[in-house]
CSV table of C-alpha atoms in Angstrom, one decimal:
chain,number,residue,atom,x,y,z
H,1,MET,CA,-34.4,-6.1,4.4
H,2,SER,CA,-30.7,-6.4,5.1
H,3,LEU,CA,-27.9,-5.6,2.6
H,4,ASN,CA,-25.5,-8.3,1.5
H,5,GLU,CA,-22.2,-7.6,-0.1
H,6,LEU,CA,-20.3,-8.9,-3.1
H,7,LYS,CA,-16.7,-8.1,-2.3
H,8,MET,CA,-13.5,-8.6,-4.4
H,9,THR,CA,-10.0,-7.9,-3.1
H,10,ASP,CA,-6.9,-8.2,-5.3
H,11,GLU,CA,-3.2,-7.8,-4.8
H,12,VAL,CA,-2.1,-5.1,-7.2
H,13,LEU,CA,1.4,-6.6,-7.7
H,14,ALA,CA,0.1,-10.1,-8.4
H,15,PRO,CA,1.4,-12.9,-8.5
H,16,LYS,CA,3.2,-11.7,-5.3
H,17,ALA,CA,1.9,-9.5,-2.6
H,18,SER,CA,4.6,-6.9,-2.0
H,19,ILE,CA,7.8,-5.1,-2.8
H,20,LYS,CA,10.6,-5.0,-0.3
H,21,ILE,CA,13.4,-2.5,0.0
H,22,ASN,CA,16.4,-3.1,2.2
H,23,TYR,CA,18.8,-0.3,3.1
H,24,ASP,CA,22.2,-0.6,4.8
H,25,GLY,CA,24.2,2.6,5.5
H,26,PRO,CA,24.3,5.9,7.4
H,27,THR,CA,21.2,7.4,9.2
H,28,PRO,CA,18.5,4.9,8.4
H,29,SER,CA,16.2,6.8,10.9
H,30,ALA,CA,16.0,9.7,8.3
H,31,ALA,CA,14.0,7.4,6.1
H,32,ILE,CA,10.8,7.7,8.1
H,33,ASN,CA,10.3,11.3,7.0
H,34,ILE,CA,11.2,10.5,3.4
H,35,ILE,CA,8.8,7.6,3.3
H,36,LYS,CA,5.9,9.8,4.5
H,37,THR,CA,6.7,12.6,2.1
H,38,LEU,CA,7.2,10.3,-0.9
H,39,GLY,CA,4.2,8.2,0.0
H,40,LYS,CA,1.8,11.2,0.1
H,41,LYS,CA,3.2,12.3,-3.3
H,42,TYR,CA,3.2,9.0,-5.2
H,43,PHE,CA,0.1,7.3,-3.6
H,44,ARG,CA,-2.1,10.4,-4.0
H,45,VAL,CA,-3.8,9.9,-0.6
H,46,PRO,CA,-4.7,13.0,1.4
H,47,SER,CA,-3.1,13.2,4.9
H,48,LYS,CA,-6.4,12.6,6.6
H,49,PHE,CA,-6.5,9.1,5.1
H,50,TRP,CA,-3.1,8.0,6.4
H,51,TYR,CA,-3.3,5.9,9.5
H,52,GLU,CA,-0.4,4.9,11.7
H,53,ASP,CA,-1.5,1.5,12.9
H,54,LYS,CA,1.6,0.5,14.9
H,55,PHE,CA,4.6,2.5,16.1
H,56,THR,CA,7.2,0.9,18.4
H,57,PHE,CA,10.5,2.6,19.5
H,58,VAL,CA,12.9,0.5,21.5
H,59,ASP,CA,16.2,1.7,23.0
H,60,ILE,CA,18.5,-1.4,23.3
H,61,GLY,CA,21.7,-0.2,24.9
H,62,SER,CA,23.9,1.1,22.1
H,63,LYS,CA,21.2,0.5,19.4
H,64,VAL,CA,17.8,1.9,18.6
H,65,GLU,CA,15.0,-0.1,17.0
H,66,LEU,CA,12.0,1.4,15.3
H,67,TYR,CA,9.0,-0.4,13.9
H,68,ALA,CA,6.1,1.4,12.1
H,69,GLU,CA,3.1,0.4,10.0
H,70,TRP,CA,1.1,2.8,8.0
H,71,ASN,CA,-2.1,2.3,6.0
H,72,ALA,CA,-3.2,4.8,3.3
H,73,ARG,CA,-6.8,4.3,2.1
H,74,THR,CA,-9.1,6.2,-0.2
H,75,LYS,CA,-11.6,5.6,-3.0
H,76,PHE,CA,-11.4,5.7,-6.8
H,77,ASP,CA,-15.2,5.7,-7.2
H,78,ARG,CA,-18.4,4.5,-5.6
H,79,TYR,CA,-17.5,0.8,-5.7
H,80,THR,CA,-13.7,0.7,-5.6
H,81,LYS,CA,-11.2,1.8,-3.0
H,82,TYR,CA,-7.5,1.1,-2.6
H,83,ARG,CA,-5.1,0.7,0.2
H,84,PHE,CA,-1.3,0.9,0.6
H,85,ARG,CA,0.2,-0.8,3.5
H,86,LEU,CA,3.8,0.3,4.4
H,87,ILE,CA,5.8,-1.6,7.0
H,88,TYR,CA,9.1,0.0,8.2
H,89,HIS,CA,11.6,-1.7,10.5
H,90,MET,CA,14.8,0.2,11.4
H,91,PHE,CA,17.9,-0.6,13.4
H,92,GLU,CA,20.5,2.1,14.1
H,93,ASP,CA,23.7,2.3,16.2
H,94,LYS,CA,23.5,5.4,18.6
H,95,LYS,CA,27.2,6.3,18.3
H,96,THR,CA,28.0,5.8,14.6
H,97,LYS,CA,24.5,6.4,13.3
H,98,GLU,CA,25.0,3.4,11.0
H,99,GLY,CA,22.3,0.8,10.5
H,100,ASN,CA,19.6,-0.6,8.3
H,101,PHE,CA,16.0,-0.5,7.5
H,102,TYR,CA,13.5,-2.8,5.7
H,103,LEU,CA,10.5,-1.3,4.0
H,104,THR,CA,7.6,-3.5,2.7
H,105,ILE,CA,5.0,-2.0,0.3
H,106,ARG,CA,1.7,-3.8,-0.2
H,107,PRO,CA,-1.0,-2.3,-2.4
H,108,THR,CA,-4.5,-3.8,-2.6
H,109,ILE,CA,-7.7,-2.9,-4.4
H,110,GLU,CA,-11.2,-3.7,-3.2
H,111,THR,CA,-14.4,-3.5,-5.1
H,112,LYS,CA,-17.7,-3.9,-3.2
H,113,PHE,CA,-21.3,-4.1,-4.4
H,114,SER,CA,-24.2,-4.1,-2.0
H,115,TYR,CA,-27.3,-6.0,-3.0
H,116,ARG,CA,-30.7,-6.9,-1.4
H,117,ASN,CA,-31.7,-9.9,-3.4
H,118,VAL,CA,-30.6,-12.5,-5.9
H,119,LEU,CA,-31.6,-10.4,-8.9
H,120,GLU,CA,-29.5,-7.4,-7.8
H,121,ARG,CA,-26.5,-9.8,-7.2
H,122,LEU,CA,-26.9,-11.2,-10.7
H,123,PHE,CA,-27.1,-7.7,-12.1
H,124,TYR,CA,-23.8,-6.7,-10.3
H,125,LEU,CA,-22.1,-9.8,-11.5
H,126,ILE,CA,-23.1,-9.1,-15.1
H,127,PHE,CA,-22.3,-5.5,-14.7
H,128,MET,CA,-18.8,-6.4,-13.4
H,129,LYS,CA,-18.1,-8.9,-16.2
H,130,MET,CA,-19.4,-6.7,-19.1
H,131,PHE,CA,-18.7,-3.1,-18.1
H,132,TYR,CA,-16.7,-2.6,-14.9
H,133,TYR,CA,-13.9,-5.1,-15.3
H,134,LYS,CA,-12.0,-2.9,-17.7
H,135,GLN,CA,-12.3,0.1,-15.4
H,136,ARG,CA,-11.1,-2.0,-12.4
H,137,ARG,CA,-8.2,-3.3,-14.5
H,138,ASN,CA,-7.2,0.3,-15.3
H,139,TYR,CA,-7.3,1.2,-11.6
H,140,MET,CA,-5.0,-1.8,-10.8
H,141,ASP,CA,-2.5,-0.7,-13.6
H,142,GLU,CA,-2.5,2.8,-12.2
H,143,LEU,CA,-1.8,1.6,-8.6
H,144,LYS,CA,1.0,-0.7,-9.9
H,145,LYS,CA,2.6,2.3,-11.7
H,146,TRP,CA,2.3,4.5,-8.5
H,147,THR,CA,3.9,1.7,-6.5
H,148,LEU,CA,6.8,1.2,-8.9
H,149,ASP,CA,7.3,5.0,-9.1
H,150,PHE,CA,7.5,5.2,-5.3
H,151,LYS,CA,10.0,2.3,-5.2
H,152,GLU,CA,12.2,4.1,-7.8
H,153,ALA,CA,12.0,7.4,-5.8
H,154,MET,CA,13.1,5.5,-2.6
H,155,LEU,CA,16.0,3.9,-4.5
H,156,ASN,CA,17.1,7.3,-5.8
H,157,ALA,CA,16.7,8.9,-2.4
H,158,PHE,CA,19.0,6.4,-0.7
H,159,GLY,CA,21.5,5.8,-3.5
H,160,THR,CA,23.7,2.8,-3.8
H,161,ASN,CA,23.1,1.5,-0.2
H,162,VAL,CA,19.6,0.1,-1.2
H,163,LYS,CA,18.9,-3.4,-2.3
H,164,GLU,CA,15.5,-4.3,-3.6
H,165,ASP,CA,13.8,-7.6,-3.3
H,166,LEU,CA,11.7,-7.8,-6.4
H,167,GLU,CA,9.0,-9.9,-4.8
H,168,GLY,CA,5.9,-8.7,-6.4
H,169,VAL,CA,7.1,-7.5,-9.8
């Protein structure tokens, strides 16, 4: 008998999906190392669960463009896992080292129950409503706190040259 899945995915920063940070100033290329270091600290994801999905480096005459996407994924428990998606897009002048970058942070949480028949599905739905919902809500609050702490750390690391777009909070 095959297993079916009951899957719920939520945006942690609902009603919006993400937080955006915009930086304009000297050496935006230094942000890539800061993002990785702070990300591992605040998102509590071991290095082996960080994935670099896309990395593009383009040398455009006097400017350099860099685009990177990372996904950090790990589990809270048997049923629930979380994912942080970071999108980094940087432009820098080769001579002056001035430029800008845009960072988008999008955390999601996914809960999945496997079932074989209608009775198991009904059991998981009741289990979710009566017992697991509060635990899942606590996970979402914790992820939101981690994301906001990471955002604050980024704002502190880059000082007054950072503007934040509060989409998602």
